[in-house]
Structure formats: C-alpha cells, structure tokens
Short mmCIF file of C-alpha atoms and ligand atoms in Angstrom, two decimals:
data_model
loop_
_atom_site.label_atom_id
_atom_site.label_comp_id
_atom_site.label_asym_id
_atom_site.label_seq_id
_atom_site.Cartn_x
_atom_site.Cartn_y
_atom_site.Cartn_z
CA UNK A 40 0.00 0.00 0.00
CA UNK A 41 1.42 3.61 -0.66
CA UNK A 42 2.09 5.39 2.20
CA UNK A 43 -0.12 8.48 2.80
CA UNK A 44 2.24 11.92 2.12
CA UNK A 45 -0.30 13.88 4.29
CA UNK A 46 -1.48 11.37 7.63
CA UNK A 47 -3.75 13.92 8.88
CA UNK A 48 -5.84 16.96 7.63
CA UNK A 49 -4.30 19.59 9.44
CA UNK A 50 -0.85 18.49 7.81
CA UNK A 51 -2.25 18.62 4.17
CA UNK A 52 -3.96 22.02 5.21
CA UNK A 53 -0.56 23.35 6.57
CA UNK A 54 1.27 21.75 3.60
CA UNK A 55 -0.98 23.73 1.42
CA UNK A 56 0.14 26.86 2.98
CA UNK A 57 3.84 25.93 2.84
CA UNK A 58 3.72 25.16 -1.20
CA UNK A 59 2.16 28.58 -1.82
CA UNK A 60 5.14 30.39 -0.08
CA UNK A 61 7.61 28.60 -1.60
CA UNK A 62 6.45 29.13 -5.24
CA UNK A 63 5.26 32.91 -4.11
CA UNK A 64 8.12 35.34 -6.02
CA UNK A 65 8.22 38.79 -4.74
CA UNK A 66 4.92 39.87 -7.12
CA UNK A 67 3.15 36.91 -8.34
CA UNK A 68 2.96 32.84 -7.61
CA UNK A 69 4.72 30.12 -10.04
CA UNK A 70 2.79 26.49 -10.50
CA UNK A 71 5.96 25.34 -9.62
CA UNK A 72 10.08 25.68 -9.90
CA UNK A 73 12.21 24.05 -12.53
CA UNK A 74 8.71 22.65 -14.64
CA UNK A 75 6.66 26.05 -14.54
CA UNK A 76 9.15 28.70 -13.47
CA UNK A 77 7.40 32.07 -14.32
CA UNK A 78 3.49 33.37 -14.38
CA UNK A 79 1.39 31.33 -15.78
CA UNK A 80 -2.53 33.45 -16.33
CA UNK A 81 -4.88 30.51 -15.29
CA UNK A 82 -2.71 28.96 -12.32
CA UNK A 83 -2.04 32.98 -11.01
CA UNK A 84 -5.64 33.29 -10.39
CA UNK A 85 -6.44 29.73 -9.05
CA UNK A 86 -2.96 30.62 -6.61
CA UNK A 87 -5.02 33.87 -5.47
CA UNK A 88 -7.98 31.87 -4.17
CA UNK A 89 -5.54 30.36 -1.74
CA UNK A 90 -3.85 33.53 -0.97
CA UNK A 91 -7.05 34.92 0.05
CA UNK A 92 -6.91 32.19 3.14
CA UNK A 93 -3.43 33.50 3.78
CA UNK A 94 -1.83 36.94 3.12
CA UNK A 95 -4.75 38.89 0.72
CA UNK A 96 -2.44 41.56 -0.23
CA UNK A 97 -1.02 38.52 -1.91
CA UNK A 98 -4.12 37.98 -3.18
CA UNK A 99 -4.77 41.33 -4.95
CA UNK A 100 -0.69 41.73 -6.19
CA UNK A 101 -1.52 38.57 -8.32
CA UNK A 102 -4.24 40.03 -10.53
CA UNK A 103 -2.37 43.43 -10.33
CA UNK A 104 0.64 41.68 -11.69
CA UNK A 105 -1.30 40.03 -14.48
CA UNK A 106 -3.15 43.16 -15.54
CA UNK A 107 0.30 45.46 -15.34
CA UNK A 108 1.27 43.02 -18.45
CA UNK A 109 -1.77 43.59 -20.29
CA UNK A 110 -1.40 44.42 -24.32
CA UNK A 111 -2.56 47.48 -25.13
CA UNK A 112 -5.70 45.51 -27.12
CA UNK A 113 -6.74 44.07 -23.90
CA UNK A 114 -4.76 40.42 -24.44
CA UNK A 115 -3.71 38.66 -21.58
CA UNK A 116 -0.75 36.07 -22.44
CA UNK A 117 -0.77 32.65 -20.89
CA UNK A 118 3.11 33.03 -20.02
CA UNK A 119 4.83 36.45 -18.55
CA UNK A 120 8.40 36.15 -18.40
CA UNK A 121 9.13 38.00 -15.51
CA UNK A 122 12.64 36.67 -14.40
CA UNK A 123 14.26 35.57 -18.07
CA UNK A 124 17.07 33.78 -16.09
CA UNK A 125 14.34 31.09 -14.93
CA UNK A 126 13.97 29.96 -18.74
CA UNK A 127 17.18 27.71 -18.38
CA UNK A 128 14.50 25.26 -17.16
CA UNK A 129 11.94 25.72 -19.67
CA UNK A 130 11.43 25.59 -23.27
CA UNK A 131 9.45 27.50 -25.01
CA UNK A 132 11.26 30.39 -23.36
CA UNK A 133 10.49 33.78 -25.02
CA UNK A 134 13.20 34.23 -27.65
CA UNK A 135 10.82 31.26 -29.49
CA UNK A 136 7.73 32.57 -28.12
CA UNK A 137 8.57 35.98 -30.02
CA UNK A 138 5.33 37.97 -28.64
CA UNK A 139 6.93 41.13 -28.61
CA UNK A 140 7.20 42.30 -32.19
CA UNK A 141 3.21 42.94 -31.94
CA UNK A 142 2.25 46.67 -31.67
CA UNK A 143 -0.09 46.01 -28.61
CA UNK A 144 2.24 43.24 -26.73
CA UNK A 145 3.99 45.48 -23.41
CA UNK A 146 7.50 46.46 -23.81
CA UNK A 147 8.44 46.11 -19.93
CA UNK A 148 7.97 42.68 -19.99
CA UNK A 149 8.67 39.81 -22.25
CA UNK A 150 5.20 37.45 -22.81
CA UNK A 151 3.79 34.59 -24.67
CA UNK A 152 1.20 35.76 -27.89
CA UNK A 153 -1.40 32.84 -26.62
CA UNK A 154 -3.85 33.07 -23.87
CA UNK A 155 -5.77 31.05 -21.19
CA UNK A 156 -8.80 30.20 -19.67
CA UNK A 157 -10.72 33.14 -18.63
CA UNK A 158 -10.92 32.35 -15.13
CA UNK A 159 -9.83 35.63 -13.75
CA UNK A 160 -13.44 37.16 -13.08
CA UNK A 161 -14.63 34.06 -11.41
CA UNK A 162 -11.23 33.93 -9.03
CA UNK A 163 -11.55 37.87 -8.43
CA UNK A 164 -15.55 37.63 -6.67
CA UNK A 165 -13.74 34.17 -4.65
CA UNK A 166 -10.70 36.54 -2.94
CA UNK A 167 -13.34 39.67 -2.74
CA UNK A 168 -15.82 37.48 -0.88
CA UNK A 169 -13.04 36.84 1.77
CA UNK A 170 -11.23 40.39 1.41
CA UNK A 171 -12.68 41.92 5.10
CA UNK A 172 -10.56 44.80 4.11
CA UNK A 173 -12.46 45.74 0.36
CA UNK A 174 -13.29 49.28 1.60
CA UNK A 175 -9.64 50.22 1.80
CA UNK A 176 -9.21 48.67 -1.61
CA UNK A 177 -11.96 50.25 -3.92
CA UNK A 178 -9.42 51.65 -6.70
CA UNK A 179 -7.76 48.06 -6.95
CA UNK A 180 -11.61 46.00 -7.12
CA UNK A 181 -12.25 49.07 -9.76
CA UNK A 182 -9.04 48.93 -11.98
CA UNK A 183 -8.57 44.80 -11.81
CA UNK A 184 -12.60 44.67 -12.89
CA UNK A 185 -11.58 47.25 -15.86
CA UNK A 186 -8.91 45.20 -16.61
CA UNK A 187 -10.58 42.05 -17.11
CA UNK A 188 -13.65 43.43 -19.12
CA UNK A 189 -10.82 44.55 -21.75
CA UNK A 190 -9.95 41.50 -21.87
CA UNK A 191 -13.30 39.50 -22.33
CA UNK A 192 -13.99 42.71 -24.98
CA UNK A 193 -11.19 41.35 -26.32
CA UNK A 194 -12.43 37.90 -26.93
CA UNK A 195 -15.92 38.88 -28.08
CA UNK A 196 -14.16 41.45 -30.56
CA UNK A 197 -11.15 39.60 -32.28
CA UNK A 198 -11.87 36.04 -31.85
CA UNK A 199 -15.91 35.30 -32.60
CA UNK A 200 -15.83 35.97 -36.70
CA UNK A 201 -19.07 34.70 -37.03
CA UNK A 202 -20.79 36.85 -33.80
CA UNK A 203 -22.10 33.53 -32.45
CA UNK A 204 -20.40 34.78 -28.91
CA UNK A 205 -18.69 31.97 -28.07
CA UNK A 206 -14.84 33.16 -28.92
CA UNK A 207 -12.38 30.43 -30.22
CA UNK A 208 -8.71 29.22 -28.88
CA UNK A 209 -5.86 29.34 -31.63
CA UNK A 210 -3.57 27.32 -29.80
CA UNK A 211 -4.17 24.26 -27.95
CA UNK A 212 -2.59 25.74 -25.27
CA UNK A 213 -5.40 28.39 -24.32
CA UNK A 214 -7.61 25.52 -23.71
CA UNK A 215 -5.34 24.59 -20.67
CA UNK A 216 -6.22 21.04 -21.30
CA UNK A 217 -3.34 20.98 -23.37
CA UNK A 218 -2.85 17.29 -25.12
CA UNK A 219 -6.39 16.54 -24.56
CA UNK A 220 -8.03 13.65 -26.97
CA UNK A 221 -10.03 16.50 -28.45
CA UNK A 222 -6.98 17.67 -30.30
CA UNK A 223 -5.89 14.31 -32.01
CA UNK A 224 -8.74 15.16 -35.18
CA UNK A 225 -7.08 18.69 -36.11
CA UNK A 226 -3.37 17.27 -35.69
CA UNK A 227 -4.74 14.93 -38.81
CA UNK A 228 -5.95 17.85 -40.13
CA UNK A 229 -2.27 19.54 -41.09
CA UNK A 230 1.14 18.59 -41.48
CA UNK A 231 3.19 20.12 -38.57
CA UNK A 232 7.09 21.14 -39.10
CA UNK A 233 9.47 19.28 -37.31
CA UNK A 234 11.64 20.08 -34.79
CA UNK A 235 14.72 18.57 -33.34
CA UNK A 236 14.63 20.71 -29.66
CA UNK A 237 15.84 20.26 -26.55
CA UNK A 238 12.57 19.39 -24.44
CA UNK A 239 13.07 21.00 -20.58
CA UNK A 240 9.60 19.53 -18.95
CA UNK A 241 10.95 15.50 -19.65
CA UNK A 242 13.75 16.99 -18.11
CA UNK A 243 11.53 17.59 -14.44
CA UNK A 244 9.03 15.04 -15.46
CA UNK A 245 9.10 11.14 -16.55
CA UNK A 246 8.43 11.50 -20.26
CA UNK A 247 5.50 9.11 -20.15
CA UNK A 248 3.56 12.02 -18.26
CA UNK A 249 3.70 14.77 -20.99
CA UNK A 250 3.21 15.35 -24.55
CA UNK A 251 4.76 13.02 -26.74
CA UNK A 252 7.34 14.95 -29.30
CA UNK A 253 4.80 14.43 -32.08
CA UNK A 254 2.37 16.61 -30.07
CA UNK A 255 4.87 19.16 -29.35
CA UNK A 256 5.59 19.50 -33.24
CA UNK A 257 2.04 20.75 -33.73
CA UNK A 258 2.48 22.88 -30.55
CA UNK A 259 5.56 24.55 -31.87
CA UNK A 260 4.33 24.85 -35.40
CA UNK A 261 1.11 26.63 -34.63
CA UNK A 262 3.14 29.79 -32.41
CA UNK A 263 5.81 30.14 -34.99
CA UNK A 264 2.93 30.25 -37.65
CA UNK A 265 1.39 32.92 -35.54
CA UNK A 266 4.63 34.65 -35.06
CA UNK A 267 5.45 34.72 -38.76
CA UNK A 268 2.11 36.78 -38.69
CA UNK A 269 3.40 39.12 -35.53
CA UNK A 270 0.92 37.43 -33.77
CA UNK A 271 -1.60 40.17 -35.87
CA UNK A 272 -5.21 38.51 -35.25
CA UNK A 273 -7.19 39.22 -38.36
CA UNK A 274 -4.08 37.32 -39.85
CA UNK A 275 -4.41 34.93 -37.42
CA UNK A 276 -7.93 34.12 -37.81
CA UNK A 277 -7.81 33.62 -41.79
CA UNK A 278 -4.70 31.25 -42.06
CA UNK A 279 -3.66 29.42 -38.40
CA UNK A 280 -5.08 25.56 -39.17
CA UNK A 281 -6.14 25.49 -35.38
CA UNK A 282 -9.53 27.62 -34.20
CA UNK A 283 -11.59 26.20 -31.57
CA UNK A 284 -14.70 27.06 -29.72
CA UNK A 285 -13.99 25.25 -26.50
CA UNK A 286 -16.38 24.40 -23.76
CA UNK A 287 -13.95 24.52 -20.44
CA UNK A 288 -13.29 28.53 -21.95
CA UNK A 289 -16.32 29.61 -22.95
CA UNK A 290 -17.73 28.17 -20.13
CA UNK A 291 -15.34 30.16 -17.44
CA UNK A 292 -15.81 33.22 -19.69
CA UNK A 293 -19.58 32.75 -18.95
CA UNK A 294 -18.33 32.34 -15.33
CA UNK A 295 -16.04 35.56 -15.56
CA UNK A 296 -18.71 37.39 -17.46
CA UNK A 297 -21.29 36.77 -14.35
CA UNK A 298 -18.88 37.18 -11.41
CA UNK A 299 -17.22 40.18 -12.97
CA UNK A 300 -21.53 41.77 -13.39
CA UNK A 301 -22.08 41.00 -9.77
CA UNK A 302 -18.44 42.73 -8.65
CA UNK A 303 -19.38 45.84 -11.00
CA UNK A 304 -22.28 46.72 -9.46
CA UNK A 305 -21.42 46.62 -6.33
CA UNK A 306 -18.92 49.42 -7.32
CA UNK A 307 -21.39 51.47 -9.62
CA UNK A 308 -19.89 50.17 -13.13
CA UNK A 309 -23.15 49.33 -14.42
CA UNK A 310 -22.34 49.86 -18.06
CA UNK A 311 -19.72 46.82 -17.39
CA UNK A 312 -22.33 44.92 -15.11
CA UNK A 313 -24.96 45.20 -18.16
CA UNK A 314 -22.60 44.45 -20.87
CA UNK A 315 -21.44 41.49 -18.86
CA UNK A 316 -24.46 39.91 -18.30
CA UNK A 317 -25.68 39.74 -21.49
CA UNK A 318 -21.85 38.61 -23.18
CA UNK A 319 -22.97 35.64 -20.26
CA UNK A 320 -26.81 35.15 -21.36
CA UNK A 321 -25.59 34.93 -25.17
CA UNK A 322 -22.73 32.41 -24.37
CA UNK A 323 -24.68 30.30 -22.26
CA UNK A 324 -27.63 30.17 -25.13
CA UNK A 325 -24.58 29.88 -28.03
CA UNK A 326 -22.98 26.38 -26.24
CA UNK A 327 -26.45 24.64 -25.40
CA UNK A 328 -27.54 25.46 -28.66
CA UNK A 329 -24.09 24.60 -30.63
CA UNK A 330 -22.15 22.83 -28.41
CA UNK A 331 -24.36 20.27 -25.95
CA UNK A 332 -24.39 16.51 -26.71
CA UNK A 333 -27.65 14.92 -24.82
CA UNK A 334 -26.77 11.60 -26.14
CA UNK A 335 -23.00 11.89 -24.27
CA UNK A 336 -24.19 14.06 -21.15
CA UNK A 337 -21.61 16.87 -21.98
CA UNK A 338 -20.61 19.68 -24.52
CA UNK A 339 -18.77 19.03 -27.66
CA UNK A 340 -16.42 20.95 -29.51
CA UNK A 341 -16.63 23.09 -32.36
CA UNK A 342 -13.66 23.27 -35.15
CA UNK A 343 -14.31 26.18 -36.70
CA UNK A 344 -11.55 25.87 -39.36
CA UNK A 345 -13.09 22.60 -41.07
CA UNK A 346 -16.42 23.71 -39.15
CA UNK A 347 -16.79 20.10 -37.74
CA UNK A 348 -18.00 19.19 -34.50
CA UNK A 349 -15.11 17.16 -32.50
CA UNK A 350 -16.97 14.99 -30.17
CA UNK A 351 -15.14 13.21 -27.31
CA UNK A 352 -15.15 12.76 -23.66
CA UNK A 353 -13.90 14.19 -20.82
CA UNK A 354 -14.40 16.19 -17.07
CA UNK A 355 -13.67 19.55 -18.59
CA UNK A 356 -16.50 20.07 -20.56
CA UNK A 357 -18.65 19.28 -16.90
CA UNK A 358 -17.14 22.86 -16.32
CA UNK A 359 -20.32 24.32 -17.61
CA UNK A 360 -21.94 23.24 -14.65
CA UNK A 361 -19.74 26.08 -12.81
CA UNK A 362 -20.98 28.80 -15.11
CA UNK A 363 -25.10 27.43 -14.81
CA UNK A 364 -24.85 26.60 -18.24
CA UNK A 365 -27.32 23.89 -18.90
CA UNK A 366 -30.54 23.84 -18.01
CA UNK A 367 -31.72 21.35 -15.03
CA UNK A 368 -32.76 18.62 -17.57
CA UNK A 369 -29.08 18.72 -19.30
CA UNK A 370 -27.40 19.12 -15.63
CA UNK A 371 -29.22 16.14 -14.82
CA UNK A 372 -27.69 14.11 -18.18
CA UNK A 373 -24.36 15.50 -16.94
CA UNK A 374 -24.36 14.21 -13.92
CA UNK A 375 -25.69 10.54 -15.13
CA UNK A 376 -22.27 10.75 -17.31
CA UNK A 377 -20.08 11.48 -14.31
CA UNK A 378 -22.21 9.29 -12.61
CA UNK A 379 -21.69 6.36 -15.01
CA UNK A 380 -19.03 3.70 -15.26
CA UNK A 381 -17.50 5.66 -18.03
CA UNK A 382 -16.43 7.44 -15.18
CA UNK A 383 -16.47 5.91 -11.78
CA UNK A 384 -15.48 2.83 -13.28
CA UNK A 385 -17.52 -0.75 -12.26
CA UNK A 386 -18.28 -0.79 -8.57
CA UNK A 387 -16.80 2.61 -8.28
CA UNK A 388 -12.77 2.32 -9.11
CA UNK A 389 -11.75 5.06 -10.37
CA UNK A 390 -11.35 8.60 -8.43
CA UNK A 391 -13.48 11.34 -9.84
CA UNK A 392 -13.20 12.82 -12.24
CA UNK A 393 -11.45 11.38 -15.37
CA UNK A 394 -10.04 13.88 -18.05
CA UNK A 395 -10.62 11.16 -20.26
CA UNK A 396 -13.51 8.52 -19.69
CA UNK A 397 -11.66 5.57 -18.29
CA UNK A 398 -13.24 3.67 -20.81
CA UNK A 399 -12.47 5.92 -23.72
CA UNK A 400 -10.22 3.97 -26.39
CA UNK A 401 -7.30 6.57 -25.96
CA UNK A 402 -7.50 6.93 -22.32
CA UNK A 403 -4.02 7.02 -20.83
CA UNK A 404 -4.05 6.98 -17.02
CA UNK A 405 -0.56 8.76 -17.00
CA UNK A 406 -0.48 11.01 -19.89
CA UNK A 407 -0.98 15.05 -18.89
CA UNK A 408 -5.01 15.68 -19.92
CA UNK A 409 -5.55 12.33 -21.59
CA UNK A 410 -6.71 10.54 -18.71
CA UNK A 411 -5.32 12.27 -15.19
CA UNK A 412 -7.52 13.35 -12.57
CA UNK A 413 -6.66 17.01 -11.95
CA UNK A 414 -7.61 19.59 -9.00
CA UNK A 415 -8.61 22.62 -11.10
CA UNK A 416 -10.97 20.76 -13.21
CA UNK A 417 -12.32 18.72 -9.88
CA UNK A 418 -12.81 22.17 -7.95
CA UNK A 419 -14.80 23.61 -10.54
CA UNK A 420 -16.93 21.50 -11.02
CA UNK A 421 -17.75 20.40 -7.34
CA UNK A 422 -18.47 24.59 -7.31
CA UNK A 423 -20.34 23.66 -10.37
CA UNK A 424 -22.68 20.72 -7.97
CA UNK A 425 -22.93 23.16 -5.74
CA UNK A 426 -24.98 25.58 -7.68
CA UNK A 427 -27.01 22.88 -8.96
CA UNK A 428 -27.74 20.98 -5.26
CA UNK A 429 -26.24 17.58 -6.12
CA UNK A 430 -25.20 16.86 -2.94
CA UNK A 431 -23.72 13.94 -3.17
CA UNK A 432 -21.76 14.03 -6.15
CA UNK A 433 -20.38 17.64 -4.54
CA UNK A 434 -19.76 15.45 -1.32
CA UNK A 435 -17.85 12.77 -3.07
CA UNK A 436 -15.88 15.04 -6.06
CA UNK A 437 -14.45 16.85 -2.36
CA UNK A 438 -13.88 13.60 -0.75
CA UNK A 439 -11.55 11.90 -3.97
CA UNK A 440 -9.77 15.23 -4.33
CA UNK A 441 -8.53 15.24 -0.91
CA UNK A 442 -8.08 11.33 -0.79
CA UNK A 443 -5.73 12.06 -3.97
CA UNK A 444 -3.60 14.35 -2.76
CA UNK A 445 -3.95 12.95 0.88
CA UNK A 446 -2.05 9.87 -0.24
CA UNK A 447 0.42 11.53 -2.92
CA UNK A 448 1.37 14.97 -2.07
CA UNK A 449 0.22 18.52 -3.57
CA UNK A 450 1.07 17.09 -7.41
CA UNK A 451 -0.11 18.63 -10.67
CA UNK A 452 -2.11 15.44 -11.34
CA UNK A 453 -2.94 12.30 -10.23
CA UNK A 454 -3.66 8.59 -11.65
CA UNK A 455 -7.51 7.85 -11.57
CA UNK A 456 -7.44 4.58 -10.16
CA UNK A 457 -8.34 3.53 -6.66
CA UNK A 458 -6.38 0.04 -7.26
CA UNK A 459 -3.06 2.11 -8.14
CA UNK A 460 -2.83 3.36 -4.66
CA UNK A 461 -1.76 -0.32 -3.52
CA UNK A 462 1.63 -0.33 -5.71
CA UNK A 463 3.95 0.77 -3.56
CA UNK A 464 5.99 2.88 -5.94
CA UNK A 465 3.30 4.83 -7.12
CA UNK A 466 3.17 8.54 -7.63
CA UNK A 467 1.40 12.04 -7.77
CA UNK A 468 1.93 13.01 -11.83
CA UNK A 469 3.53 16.12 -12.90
CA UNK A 470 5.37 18.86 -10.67
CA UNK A 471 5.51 18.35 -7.05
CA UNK A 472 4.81 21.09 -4.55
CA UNK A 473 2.15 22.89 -7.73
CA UNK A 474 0.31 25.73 -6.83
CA UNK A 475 -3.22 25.37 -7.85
CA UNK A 476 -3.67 21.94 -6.00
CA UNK A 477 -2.62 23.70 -2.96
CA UNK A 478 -4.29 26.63 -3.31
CA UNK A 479 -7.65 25.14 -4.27
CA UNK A 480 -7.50 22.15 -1.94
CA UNK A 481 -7.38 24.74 0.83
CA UNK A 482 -10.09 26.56 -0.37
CA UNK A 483 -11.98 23.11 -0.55
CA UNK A 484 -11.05 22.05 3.05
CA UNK A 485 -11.55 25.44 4.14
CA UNK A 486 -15.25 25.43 2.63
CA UNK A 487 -16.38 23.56 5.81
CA UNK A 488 -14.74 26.76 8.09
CA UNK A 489 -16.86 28.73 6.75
CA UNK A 490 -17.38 31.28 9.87
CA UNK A 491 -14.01 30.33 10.76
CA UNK A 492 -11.83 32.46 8.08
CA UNK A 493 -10.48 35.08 10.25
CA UNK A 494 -9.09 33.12 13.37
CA UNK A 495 -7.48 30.58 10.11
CA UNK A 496 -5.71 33.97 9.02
CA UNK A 497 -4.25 34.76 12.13
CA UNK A 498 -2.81 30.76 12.48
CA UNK A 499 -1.84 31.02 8.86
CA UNK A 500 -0.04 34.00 9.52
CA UNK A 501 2.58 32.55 12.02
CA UNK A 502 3.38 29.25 9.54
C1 DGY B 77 3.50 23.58 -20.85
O1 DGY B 77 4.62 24.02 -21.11
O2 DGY B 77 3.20 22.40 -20.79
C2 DGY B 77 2.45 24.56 -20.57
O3 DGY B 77 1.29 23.98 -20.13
C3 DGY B 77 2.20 25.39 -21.76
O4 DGY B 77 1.58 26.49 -21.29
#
C-alpha cells in the first residue's frame, strides 16, 4: 500500500500553505520551480484563491501583476516572463515565443502571444468574498474589474468571426487542457514542421507524463505560424489551421462574465455589469444550442476551421456546470455521465473525475489531460454541484480530491485509479509542490470553516 504523504488533515492544510510560499516570487505565484518557473494566467488566479486564506495583499498583487502586463488591445498572455534567467528550465522560453514584435504586446515585460482560460473574473468575486478589508481597496476591485472586461472585450471582438459569442482558442494551449483527446482530429488535419529541440519539462518530469514529441511538433508549429504573422489577429484568424470554440473557456468566460456583473455593481460600473451579463446570457444560449451533446451528457467541440463538431469525452466540458450553463434537464444528463461507469469505473474504481472517460479507447491513465484526474478541473466542477444541489456528487468530487492528494502529495495530477494506490511505488503526476492543488485544496477544506476564516488567518499568519 502507498504510504499516505499527508497522515492527517491539518498536515495537508498546513502543507498547502507551505507550497504557496515557496512558489510565491516577490509579485506573483509560479505552478511550480524548474517545470513552470514564471506566471502562468490561469494557475495565477487559481494561486489567489488560496492567498485569500493567507496573506490577501497577496491575493490582490496577483491580478495586479497580471493586468500590469496587459497588451494594449486588452490580451492577456498565458506566459509572462518576468525573471528571463528562470527559462534555463523551460522551453518555449520567449526568444521562441517571439510575442513582442506585436504593436499592442507590453514592452516592460517579455510574454507569450497565446492566452488562457478566462478564469480571472470568477477567481476575483472568490478573494473579494473573503477580502474583510475591500473598503480600503476600492481603486484596486475598480481597476482589476476594468482590466478584465478589456480582456473579455477582447475575446468577443477579435476572436468570434461569425458573432455567435462563443470566442475560439488558436492554440491548444489556451484551452489549458493541453494534449487533450479533443486535439488528435485537427493534428490529422495539417502537417506540422518538425523540430529537433531540446525538451526541458521531460527533463523535471518522466516523459510518459507529458506530450509526446509528435504533439509538441504541432504545438511549436502553430506559435511560430502565428509569429510569422506578428501574432496580428485578423491574420491569425484567416490562415492558423487550429480555431476552436472550447467548452472549459467559454464556459469560465460565462463564469467571468457573471462574477465580474455581480463585482461591477457593487462598485457602480453598471455599463460593465450590463454588458457582462448579457456577453454571459448569449454564451450560455450559443454552447447549449451549438455545443451540448444529450446523447453523451456533456458539450462538444466546435472546429471552426473545417467547421466540424469534435466529439469526445472528458471532465472539462462538466465545467459548464460552474458557469449554470445547462438547463436542469441537461445538468441532470451531466451528472448521469459522471455518474456512469465511463467514469467511476464498475463498482466505483476510479477517483473522480477522469479527463478522459476511463473507458475511452485513448484513455491514458498517465499522460498530462488524456486521462489524469486534476484539481482545477475537480474544484470547478464540485463549485459547479454546488450551484445545482447535487449533494452527493459535490460530497464525493471533495472527498476523492482530498483522498488524492492525501495519499500523494500537492502534485499537478494524479492517476484515476483507486487500485493504483496499492503499488507501492506509485506517484502524484507532474510537478511536485504545484500551486493550484494547494491553493484550491485549501479553499476546498476550508469550505467547511466557513465562519471560521479570520481566526485561520491569524494561524496562517505565524506558519
Ligand atoms: C507547458 O509548457 O506544458 C504549458 O502547459 C504550456 O503552457
């Protein structure tokens, strides 16, 4: 049997804590050194949800950080390169990246011409709901809530050609699911270039975790198409061979779009609050009406370059449960699917929830998003069973996630079966020590302290 990393609560809860400090550098958190070694826009926000448990100035600086490296066109790059001595450890470092010849991209700062998740909105109303000391911080809430709407505007303006309001990703990348199944039907769609390079993440990580070299051929091709174009996006949108309207984005867009509304009018922005309600109401009708598969129990994807719908499984498409996507009849289908074998496994084996259905054809238990269990995905959507009242399936989505990283450590991800834990030798997947498990697995053990949040600060505060 493996040996638990974490015997009790409290120790995973202070452990937690620990990881965020040590990947915390002087104005923003990493996901973790040598792997992940600068900002990374999805895993900054997720980090400031813990924060807000420990040190909220912390907190705020993340988003502030983020939004001081904002392109002039309202862009937000996946990667800021804050500390260009770090990229030793990491390839693509931002010589290849090569953001910066584009008008708009800052000239302070060195970034990455592809974007992530829009999970910032959401993650801003989870730290302002803790943040006891808002009133002293009205011109940051005001600013960072600016700053986001630019960049949903953004999305709505340069990457929805056909006004349908549900923007498309250009690289896999901004999906943040990045060598998920999804992706195998447009990789047969072109031929990539090839590239003899000197990987860093097999360096940090067994190989049979990440992409495979083939992926990473496509990956490299599409940015140095995109930088052959100066990352310019009308150019962009008529030639790059990858444009996809994906359901984990659109869905924290939707998310965004809501929790930045609800923030903006409780400081008097209601031109924002308006606009960003309805950007919400017309995504949300867009992805049941384009993207929802009742047969599967989840939403598809839409390839907008062949215009074909890529069908396939996975928890990240559940993500629209966060946003109160579907309806209760198609939350209720959702839930059957996470509910199902394809899923749990027979008699329950498997951890929830799968990137991959365990029973898919090309599920890989080990392989990055093909397969893994990870603790973003699993934290949304428990918030996601939460606003719908399945209780149980919230219950038990909480319960696996801790049980995970209970027995392995605070990893990036984590191998779905139960029957794995009894090999000796196994492992968490990924980086050690990452910063969104630990942030968001403190937010989820912290969810039952709910009246408890300010004496937790003051214990927090002497780790
Ligand atoms: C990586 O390098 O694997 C990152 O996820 C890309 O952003």
């Amino acid at each position: 049997m493996h040996k638990k990393a974490f015997r009790t609560l409290p120790d995973l809860e202070k452990a937690c804590v620990s990881t965020l400090y040590k990947n915390w550098r002087s104005k923003c958190t990493i996901p973790t050194a040598g792997l992940y070694p600068f900002q990374w826009l999805w895993d900054s926000a997720f980090s400031a949800v813990g924060w807000a448990y420990i040190d909220l100035s912390r907190a705020r600086q993340e988003f502030q950080t983020i939004l001081d490296c904002q392109w002039k066109n309202g862009f937000l790059a996946h990667i800021v390169y804050h500390d260009d001595d770090a990229g030793k450890s990491y390839f693509p470092g931002s010589a290849f990246q090569g953001a910066g010849a584009n008008p708009y991209a800052p000239k302070h700062v060195a970034t990455s011409g592809i974007t992530q998740p829009p999970n910032l909105g959401y993650c801003l109303e989870q730290v302002f709901q803790l943040d006891h000391a808002r009133a002293e911080h009205t011109d940051f809430y005001k600013n960072t809530i600016s700053g986001i709407f630019r960049f949903h505007a953004y999305l709505y303006r340069d990457r929805d050609p056909k006004q349908e309001y549900l923007p498309y990703i250009r690289h896999n990348w901004e999906s943040g699911t990045d060598n998920a199944v999804q992706w195998d039907a447009i990789w047969q769609s072109f031929e990539p270039r090839q590239y003899d390079i000197q990987r860093r993440d097999t360096e940090h990580v067994n190989d049979q975790q990440r992409p495979t070299k083939k992926d990473y051929n496509y990956y490299l091709t599409l940015i140095e198409l995109s930088k052959e174009l100066n990352f310019d996006e009308q150019q962009m949108q008529k030639t790059l061979p990858f444009l996809v309207q994906d359901p984990l984005f659109n869905a924290l867009l939707v998310a965004s779009n809501e929790s930045l509304a609800r923030l903006a009018l409780q400081f008097g922005m209601s031109d924002i609050a308006n606009t960003c309600l309805q950007w919400a109401q017309k995504t949300k009708k867009a992805m049941n009406r384009k993207l929802f598969d009742p047969i599967a129990g989840m939403y598809n994807y839409y390839d907008l370059r062949n215009e074909k719908m890529i069908k396939g499984s996975g928890a990240p498409s559940m993500v629209a449960l966060t946003a109160g996507i579907p309806n209760k009849r198609q939350a209720h289908l959702m839930k059957k699917t996470l509910q199902s074998a394809h899923y749990w496994g027979e008699d329950k084996a498997y951890f929830l929830c799968a990137t991959n259905a365990v029973t898919a054809t090309d599920y890989d238990s080990k392989r990055y998003w093909r397969g893994p269990v990870w603790i973003p995905t699993n934290w949304l959507i428990w918030k996601g069973c939460e606003r719908y009242g399945f209780k149980s399936l919230e219950k038990q989505i909480k319960k696996d996630s801790l049980a995970l990283v209970q027995h392995y450590g605070l990893f990036e991800y984590f191998d779905p079966a139960k029957s794995t834990l009894q090999d000796p030798d196994s492992t968490g997947y990924g980086g050690a020590d990452f910063s969104w498990s630990a942030a968001l697995i403190l937010d989820m053990i912290q969810s039952d302290n709910a009246n408890n949040t300010k004496s937790r600060l003051d214990l927090y505060q002497q780790i």
